[in-house]
Coordinates of C-alpha atoms in Angstrom, one line a residue:
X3 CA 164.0 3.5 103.5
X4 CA 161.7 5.7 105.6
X5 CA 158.3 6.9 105.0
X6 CA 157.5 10.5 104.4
X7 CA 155.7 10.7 107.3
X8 CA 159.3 10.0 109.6
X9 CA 161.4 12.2 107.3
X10 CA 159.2 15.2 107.6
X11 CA 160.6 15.1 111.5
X12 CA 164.3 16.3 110.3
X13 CA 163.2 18.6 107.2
X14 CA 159.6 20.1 107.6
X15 CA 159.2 24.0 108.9
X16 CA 159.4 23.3 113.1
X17 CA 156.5 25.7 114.1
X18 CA 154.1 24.4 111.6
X19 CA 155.5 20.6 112.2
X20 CA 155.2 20.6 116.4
X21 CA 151.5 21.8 115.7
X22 CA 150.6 19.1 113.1
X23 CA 152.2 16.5 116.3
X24 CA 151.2 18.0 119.3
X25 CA 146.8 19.3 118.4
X26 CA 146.1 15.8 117.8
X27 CA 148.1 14.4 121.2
X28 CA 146.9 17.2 123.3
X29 CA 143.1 16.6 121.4
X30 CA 143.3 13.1 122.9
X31 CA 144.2 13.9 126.3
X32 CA 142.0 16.4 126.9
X33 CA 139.5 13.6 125.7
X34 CA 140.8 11.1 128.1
X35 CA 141.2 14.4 131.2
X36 CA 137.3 14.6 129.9
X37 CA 136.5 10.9 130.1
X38 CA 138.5 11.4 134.3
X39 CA 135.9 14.5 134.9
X40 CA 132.6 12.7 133.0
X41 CA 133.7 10.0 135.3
X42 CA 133.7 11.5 138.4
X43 CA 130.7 13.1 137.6
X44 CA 128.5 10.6 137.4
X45 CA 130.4 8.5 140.4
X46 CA 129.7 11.3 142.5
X47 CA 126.1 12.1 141.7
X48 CA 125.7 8.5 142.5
X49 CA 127.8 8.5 145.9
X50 CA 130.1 10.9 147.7
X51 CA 131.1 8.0 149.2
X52 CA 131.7 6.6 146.1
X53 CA 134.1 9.6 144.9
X54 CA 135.8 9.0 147.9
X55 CA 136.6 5.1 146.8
X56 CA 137.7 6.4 143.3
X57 CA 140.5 8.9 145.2
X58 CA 141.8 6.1 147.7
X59 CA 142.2 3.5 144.5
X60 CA 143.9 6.2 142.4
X61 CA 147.3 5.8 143.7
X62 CA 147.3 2.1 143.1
X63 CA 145.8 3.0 139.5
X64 CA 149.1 5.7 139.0
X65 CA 151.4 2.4 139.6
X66 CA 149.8 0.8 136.0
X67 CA 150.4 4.2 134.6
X68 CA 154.0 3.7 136.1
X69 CA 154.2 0.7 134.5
X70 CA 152.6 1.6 131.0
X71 CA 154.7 5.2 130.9
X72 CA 157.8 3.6 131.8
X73 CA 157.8 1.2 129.1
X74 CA 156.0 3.6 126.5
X75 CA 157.9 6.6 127.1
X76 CA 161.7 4.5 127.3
X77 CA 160.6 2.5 123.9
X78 CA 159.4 6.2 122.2
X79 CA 162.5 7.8 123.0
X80 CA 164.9 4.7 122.1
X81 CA 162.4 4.5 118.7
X82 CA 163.1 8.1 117.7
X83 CA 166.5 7.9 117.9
X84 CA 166.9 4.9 116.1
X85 CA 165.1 5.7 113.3
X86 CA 166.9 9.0 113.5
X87 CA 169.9 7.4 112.5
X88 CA 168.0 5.2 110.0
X89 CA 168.2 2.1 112.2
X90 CA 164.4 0.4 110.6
X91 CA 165.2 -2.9 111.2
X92 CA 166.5 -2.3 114.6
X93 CA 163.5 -0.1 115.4
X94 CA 161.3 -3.2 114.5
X95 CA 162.8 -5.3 117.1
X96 CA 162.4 -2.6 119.9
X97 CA 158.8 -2.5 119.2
X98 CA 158.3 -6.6 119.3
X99 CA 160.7 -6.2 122.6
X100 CA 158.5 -3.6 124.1
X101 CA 155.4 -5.6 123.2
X102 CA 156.9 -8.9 125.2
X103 CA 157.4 -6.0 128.0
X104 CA 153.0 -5.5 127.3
X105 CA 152.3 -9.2 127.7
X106 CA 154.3 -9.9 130.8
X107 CA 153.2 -7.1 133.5
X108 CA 149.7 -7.9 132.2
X109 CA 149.6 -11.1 133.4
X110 CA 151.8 -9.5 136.6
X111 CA 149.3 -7.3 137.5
X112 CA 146.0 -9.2 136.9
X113 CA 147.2 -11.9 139.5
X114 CA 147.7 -9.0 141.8
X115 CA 143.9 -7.4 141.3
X116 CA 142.9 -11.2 141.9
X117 CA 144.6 -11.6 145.0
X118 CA 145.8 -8.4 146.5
X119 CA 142.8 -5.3 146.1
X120 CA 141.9 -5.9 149.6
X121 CA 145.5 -5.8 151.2
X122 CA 146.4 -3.1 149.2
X123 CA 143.5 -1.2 149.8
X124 CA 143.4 -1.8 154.1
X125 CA 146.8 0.1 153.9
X126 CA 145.0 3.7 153.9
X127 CA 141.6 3.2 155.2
X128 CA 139.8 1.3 157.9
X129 CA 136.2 2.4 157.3
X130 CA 134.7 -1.1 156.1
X131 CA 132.0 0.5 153.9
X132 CA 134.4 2.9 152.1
X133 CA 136.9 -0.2 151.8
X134 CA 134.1 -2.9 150.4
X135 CA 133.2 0.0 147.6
X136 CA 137.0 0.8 146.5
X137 CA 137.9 -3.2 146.5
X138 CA 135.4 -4.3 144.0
X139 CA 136.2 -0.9 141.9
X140 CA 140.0 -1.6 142.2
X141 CA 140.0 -5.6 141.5
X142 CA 137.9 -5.0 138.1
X143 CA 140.1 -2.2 137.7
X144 CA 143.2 -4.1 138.0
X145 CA 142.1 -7.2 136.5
X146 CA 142.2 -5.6 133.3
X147 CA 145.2 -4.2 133.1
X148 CA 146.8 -5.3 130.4
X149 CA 144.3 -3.4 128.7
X150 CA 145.3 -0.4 129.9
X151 CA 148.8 -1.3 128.9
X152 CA 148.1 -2.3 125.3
X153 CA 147.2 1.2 124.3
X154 CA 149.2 3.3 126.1
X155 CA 152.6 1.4 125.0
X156 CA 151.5 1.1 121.3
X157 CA 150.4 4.5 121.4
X158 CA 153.8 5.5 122.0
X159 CA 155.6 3.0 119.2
X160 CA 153.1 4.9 116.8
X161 CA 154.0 8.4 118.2
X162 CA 157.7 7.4 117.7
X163 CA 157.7 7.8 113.8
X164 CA 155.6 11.1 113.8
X165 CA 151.7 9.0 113.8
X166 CA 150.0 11.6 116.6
X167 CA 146.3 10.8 115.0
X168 CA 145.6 7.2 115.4
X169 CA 146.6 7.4 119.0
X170 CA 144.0 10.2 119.3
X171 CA 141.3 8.2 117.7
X172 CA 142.2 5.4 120.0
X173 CA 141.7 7.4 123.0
X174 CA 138.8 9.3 121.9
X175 CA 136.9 5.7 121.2
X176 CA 137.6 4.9 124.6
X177 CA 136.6 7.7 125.9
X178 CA 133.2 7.8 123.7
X179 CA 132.5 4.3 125.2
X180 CA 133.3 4.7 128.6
X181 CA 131.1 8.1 128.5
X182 CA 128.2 6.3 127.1
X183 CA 128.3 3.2 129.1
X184 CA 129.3 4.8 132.7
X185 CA 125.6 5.7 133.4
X186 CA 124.0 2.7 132.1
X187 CA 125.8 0.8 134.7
X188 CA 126.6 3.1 137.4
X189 CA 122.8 4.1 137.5
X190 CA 121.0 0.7 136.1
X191 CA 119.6 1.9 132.6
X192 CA 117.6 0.4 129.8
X193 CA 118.4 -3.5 131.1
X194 CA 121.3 -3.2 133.3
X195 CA 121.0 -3.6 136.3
X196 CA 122.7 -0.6 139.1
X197 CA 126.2 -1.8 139.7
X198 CA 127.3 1.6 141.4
X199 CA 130.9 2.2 141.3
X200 CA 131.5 -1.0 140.0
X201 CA 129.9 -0.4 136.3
X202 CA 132.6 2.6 136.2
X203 CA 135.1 0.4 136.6
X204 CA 133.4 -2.9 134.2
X205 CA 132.9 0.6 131.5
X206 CA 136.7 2.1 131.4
X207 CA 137.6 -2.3 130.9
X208 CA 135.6 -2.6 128.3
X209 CA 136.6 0.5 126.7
X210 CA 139.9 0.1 126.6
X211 CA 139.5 -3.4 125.3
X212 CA 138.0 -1.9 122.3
X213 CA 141.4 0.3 122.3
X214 CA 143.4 -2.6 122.4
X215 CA 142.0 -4.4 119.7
X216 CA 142.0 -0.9 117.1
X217 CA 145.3 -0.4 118.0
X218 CA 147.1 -3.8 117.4
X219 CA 144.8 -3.9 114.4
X220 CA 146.4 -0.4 112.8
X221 CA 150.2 -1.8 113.7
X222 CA 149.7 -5.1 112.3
X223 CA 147.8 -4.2 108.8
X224 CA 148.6 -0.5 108.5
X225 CA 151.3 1.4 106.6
X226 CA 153.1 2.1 109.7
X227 CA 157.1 2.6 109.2
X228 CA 157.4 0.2 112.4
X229 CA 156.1 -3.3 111.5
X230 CA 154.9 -5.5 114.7
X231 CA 155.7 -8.7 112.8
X232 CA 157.7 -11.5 114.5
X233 CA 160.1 -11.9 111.3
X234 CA 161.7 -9.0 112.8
X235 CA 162.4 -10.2 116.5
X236 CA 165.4 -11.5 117.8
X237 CA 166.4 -11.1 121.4
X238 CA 168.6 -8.5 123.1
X239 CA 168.9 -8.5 126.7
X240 CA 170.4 -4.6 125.8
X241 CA 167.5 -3.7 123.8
X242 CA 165.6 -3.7 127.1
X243 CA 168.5 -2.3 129.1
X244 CA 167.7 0.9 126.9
X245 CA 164.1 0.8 127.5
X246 CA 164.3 1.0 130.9
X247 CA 167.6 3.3 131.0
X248 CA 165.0 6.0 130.3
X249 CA 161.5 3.9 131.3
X250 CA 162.6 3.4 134.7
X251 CA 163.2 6.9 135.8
X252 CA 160.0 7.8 133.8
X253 CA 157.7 5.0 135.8
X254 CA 159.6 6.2 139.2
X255 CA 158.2 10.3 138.2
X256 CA 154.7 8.2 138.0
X257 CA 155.9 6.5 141.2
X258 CA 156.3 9.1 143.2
X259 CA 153.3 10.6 142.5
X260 CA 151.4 7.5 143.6
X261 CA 153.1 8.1 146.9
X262 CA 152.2 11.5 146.5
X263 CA 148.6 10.6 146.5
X264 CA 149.0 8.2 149.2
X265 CA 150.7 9.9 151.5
X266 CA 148.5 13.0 151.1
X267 CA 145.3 10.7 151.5
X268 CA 146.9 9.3 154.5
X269 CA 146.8 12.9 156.0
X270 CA 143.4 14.1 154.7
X271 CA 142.2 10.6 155.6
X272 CA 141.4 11.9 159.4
X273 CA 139.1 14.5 158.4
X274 CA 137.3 12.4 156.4
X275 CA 135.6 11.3 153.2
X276 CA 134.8 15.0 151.9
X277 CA 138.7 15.8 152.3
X278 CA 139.7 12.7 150.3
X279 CA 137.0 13.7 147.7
X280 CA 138.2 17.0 147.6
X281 CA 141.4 16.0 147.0
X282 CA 140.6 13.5 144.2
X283 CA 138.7 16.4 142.7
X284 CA 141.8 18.8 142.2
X285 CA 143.8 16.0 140.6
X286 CA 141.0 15.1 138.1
X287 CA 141.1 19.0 137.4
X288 CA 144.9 19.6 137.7
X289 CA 144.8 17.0 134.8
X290 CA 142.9 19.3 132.4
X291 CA 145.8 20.9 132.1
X292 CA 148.9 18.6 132.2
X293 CA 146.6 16.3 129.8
X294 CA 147.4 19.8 127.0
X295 CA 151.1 19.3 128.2
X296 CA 151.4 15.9 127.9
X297 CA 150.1 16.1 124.3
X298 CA 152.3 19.1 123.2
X299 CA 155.1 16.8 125.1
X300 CA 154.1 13.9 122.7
X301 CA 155.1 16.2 119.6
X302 CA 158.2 17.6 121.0
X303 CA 159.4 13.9 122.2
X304 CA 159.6 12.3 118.2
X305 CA 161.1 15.6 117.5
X306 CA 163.8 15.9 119.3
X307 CA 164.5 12.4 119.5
X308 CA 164.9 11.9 115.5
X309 CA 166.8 15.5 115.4
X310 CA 169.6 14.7 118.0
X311 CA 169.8 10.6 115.8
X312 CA 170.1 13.2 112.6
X313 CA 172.4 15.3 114.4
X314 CA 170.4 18.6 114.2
X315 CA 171.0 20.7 117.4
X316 CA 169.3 23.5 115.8
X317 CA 166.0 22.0 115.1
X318 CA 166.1 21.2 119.0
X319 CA 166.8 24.5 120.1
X320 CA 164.0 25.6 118.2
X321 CA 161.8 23.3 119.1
X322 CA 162.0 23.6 123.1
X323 CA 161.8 27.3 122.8
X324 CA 158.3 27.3 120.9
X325 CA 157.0 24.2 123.1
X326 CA 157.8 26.0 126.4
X327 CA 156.3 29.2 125.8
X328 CA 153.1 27.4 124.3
X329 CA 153.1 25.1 127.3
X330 CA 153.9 28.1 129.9
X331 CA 150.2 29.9 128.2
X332 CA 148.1 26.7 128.5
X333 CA 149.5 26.5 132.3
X334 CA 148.4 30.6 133.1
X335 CA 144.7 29.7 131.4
X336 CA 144.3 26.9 133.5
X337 CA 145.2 28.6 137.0
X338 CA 143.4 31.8 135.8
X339 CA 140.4 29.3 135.2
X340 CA 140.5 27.6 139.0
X341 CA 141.5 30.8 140.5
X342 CA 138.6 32.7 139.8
X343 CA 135.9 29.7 138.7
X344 CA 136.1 27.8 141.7
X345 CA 132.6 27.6 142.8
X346 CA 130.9 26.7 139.4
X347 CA 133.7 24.1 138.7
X348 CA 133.1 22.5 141.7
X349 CA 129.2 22.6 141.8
X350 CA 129.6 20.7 138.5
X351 CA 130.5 17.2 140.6
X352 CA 127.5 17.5 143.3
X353 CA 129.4 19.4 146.0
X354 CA 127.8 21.3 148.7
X355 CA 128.1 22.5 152.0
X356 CA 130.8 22.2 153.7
X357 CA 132.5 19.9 151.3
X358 CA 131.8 22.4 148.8
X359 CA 133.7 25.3 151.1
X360 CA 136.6 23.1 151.6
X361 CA 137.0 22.2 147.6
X362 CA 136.7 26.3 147.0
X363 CA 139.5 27.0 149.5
X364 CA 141.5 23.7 148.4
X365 CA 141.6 24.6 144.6
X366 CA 142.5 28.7 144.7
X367 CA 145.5 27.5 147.2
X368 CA 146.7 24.6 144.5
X369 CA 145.9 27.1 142.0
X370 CA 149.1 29.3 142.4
X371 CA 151.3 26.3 141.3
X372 CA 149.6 25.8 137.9
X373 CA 151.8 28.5 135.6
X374 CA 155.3 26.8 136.9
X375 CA 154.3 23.0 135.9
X376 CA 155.0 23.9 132.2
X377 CA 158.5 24.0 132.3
X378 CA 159.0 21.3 134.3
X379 CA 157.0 18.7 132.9
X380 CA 158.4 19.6 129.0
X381 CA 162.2 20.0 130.3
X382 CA 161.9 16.6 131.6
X383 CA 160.6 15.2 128.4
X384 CA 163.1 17.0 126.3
X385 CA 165.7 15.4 128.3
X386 CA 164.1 11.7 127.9
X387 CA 164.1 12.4 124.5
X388 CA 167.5 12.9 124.3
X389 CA 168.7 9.6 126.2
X390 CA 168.7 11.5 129.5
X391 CA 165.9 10.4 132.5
X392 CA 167.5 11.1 135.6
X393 CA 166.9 14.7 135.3
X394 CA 163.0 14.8 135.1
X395 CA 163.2 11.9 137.9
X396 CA 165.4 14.1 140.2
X397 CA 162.6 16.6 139.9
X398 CA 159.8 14.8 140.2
X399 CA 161.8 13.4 143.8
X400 CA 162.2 16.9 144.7
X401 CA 158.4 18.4 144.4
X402 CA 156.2 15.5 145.3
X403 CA 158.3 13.3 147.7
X404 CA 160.8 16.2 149.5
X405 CA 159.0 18.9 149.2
X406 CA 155.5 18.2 148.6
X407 CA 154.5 15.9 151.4
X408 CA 156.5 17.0 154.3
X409 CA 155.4 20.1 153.7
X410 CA 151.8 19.2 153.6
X411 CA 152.0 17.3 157.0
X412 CA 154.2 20.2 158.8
X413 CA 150.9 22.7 157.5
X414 CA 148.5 20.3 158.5
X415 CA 150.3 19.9 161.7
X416 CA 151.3 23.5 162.3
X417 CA 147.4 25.1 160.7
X418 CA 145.2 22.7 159.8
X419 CA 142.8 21.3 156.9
X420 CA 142.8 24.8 155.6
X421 CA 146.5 25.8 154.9
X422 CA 148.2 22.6 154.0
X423 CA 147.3 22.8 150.4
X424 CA 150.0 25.9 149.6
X425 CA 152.1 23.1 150.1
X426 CA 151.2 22.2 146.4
X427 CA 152.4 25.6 144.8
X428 CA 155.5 25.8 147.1
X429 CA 156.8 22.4 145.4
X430 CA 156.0 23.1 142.0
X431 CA 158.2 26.4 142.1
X432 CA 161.2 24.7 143.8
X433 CA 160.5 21.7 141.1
X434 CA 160.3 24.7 138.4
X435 CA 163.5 26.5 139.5
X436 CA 165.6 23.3 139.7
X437 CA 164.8 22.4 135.9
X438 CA 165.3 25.9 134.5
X439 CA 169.3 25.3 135.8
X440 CA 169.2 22.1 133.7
X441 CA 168.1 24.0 131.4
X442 CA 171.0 26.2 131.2
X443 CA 173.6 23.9 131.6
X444 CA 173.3 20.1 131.3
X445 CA 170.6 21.1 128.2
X446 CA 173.5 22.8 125.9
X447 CA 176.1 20.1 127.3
X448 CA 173.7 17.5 125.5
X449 CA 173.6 19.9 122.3
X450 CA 177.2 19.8 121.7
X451 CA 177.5 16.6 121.6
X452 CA 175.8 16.4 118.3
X453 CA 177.0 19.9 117.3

């Protein structure tokens, strides 16, 4: 028997449903693309330096979102189907499964911030001061982890059967702490004492302990259609064979853009601290607007997951369509925003001079591939939700590891600091064209299936 809240997915009016999923998913990711900006903020009014450690830890921070997304995303889509086709006790199991997955790469990764922040860290940079500040950021950082992964996976489980809000509240507690608490011990206020970049990262912990707690609280004692009781568990090595079916070319999209990041700090790394700064800078901006995507993603996912289980091609159709064309408007605001704003934007974080020069010129170049990340990031999602992750994978290959950084190295190599960001916009609208032919014919393949 499901709850009403699951059955509205196959019956309610599609406009009106994908907005009640989507403000509430793209409300918390704005607050958590907020909580990235207040963060950076502070860091950088405290150190440029200091901004500069929090861009060369952020591609080993990407691999735990690899990690968390793979096993969130595979379980959500595997979840909607299943209780699609009205599958409950079934759908209980994948959720205890996915929460075994939670409790393993916890411990996985925590051995690794104990033992391997410095190695990992010495890979990019050499500058010893530079390196000191990111290694006690990134240990904390990773240290933590599983309570990064808590969250994040159970967020997902909950998104599954329709449940958009409670991961919003999660996320915007978190975010409400980490705000408060990021300048009382970056800065040393009221009786802390100044940790530096250090109480950001000893902040975003503690914050998304207090996630992990309200979370596991609401699945365990709340009127949730999945129940998170072990009654329900019994163990199926295919169970997480379908996870990762569609996890693992989710976490490799998050993979390659860690060697995205990487690879382009690697470059930027001879020019210095500001160009690393600068570059952390876009991405924390970029996210304002793939935060809005990733929410109205998080509606369309349960959607068309529970429509193709209910075998209502339809209802998909419809669905994409009026996703797309609200994801393709959020896309033109943000790039009309950065294109013309760059100065004020940037003045925001503490830049000047010529730091400042070289974020202005560095944003209105990654600008131009803003309106085209729409479509790709939502086509990929559609197809996860149907079962299918190669294709958003294949993309992701093409724009940040084919394109993306060979292209920024021949630039760099060919013009210099100021030209190789255009390699950004020229990936994204390969990326962009390769997804609109899936569109057209791997998309209604799929359909007929279920027709």
């Amino acid at each position: 028997m499901q709850n009403e809240r699951t059955a509205r997915l196959g019956t309610a009016p599609v406009s009106r449903l994908l907005f009640k999923l989507s403000v509430p998913a793209v409300a918390g990711m704005l607050i958590q693309a907020a909580y990235n900006i207040v963060d950076s903020i502070f860091v950088g009014h405290y150190s440029h330096l200091g901004l500069a450690a929090l861009g060369l830890c952020f591609p080993i921070q990407i691999l735990m979102m690899v990690i968390a997304a793979g096993i969130g995303v595979g379980s959500s889509s595997l979840l909607s189907r299943t209780l699609g086709a009205q599958k409950n006790d079934l759908a209980n199991n994948i959720a205890l499964h996915s929460f075994s997955l939670i409790l393993f790469f916890g411990v996985l990764t925590f051995f690794v911030g104990q033992y391997g922040s410095h190695f990992l860290l010495s890979l990019f940079v050499k500058d010893e001061q530079l390196l000191t500040m990111a290694e006690g950021y990134l240990r904390i950082i990773l240290t933590g982890s599983i309570f990064l992964y808590f969250p994040m996976i159970l967020n997902d489980i909950l998104r599954s059967e329709g449940n958009t809000f409670i991961p919003m509240l999660t996320m915007l507690i978190g975010a409400f702490l980490n705000i408060v608490l990021d300048p009382i011990l970056i800065f040393g206020w009221w009786i802390f004492p100044s940790m530096g970049v250090e109480g950001a990262a000893v902040a975003t912990v503690f914050s998304r302990i207090v996630n992990s707690c309200f979370v596991l609280c609401v699945l365990l004692f709340g009127k949730n259609q999945i129940k998170l009781k072990l009654r329900y568990f019994s163990f199926d090595w295919k169970i997480y064979f379908e996870i990762f079916k569609i996890g693992v070319p989710v976490a490799l999209i998050q993979f390659f853009g860690g060697i995205t990041i990487a690879g382009a700090n690697k470059i930027l790394g001879s020019y210095g601290a500001g160009a690393l700064a600068v570059m952390g800078l876009y991405f924390r901006l970029q996210s304002l607007v793939m935060m809005p995507l990733f929410g109205l993603g998080q509606g369309l996912m349960p959607m068309v997951g529970y429509n193709f289980g209910h075998r209502k091609p339809d209802r998909i159709v419809q669905t994409v369509k009026i996703a797309i064309v609200t994801g393709t408007l959020i896309c033109i605001t943000g790039f009309l925003v950065m294109r013309f704003f760059p100065v004020p934007i940037l003045k925001i974080f503490g830049l000047e001079g010529d730091v400042l020069n070289l974020g202005v010129i560095a944003l209105i170049a990654c600008s131009y591939g803003t309106p085209f990340v729409a479509v790709e990031m939502l086509s990929g999602m559609v197809f996860q939700a149907l079962g299918v992750g190669i294709p958003s994978m294949l993309s992701s290959l093409i724009r940040q590891v084919i394109v993306l950084l060979p292209m920024m190295w021949f630039l760099n190599y060919k013009f210099g600091l100021s030209v190789l960001w255009y390699a950004v916009p020229l990936a994204s609208f390969i990326s962009f064209c390769f997804m609109v032919s899936l569109l057209i014919t791997l998309f209604p393949r799929k359909l007929r299936l279920i027709a």
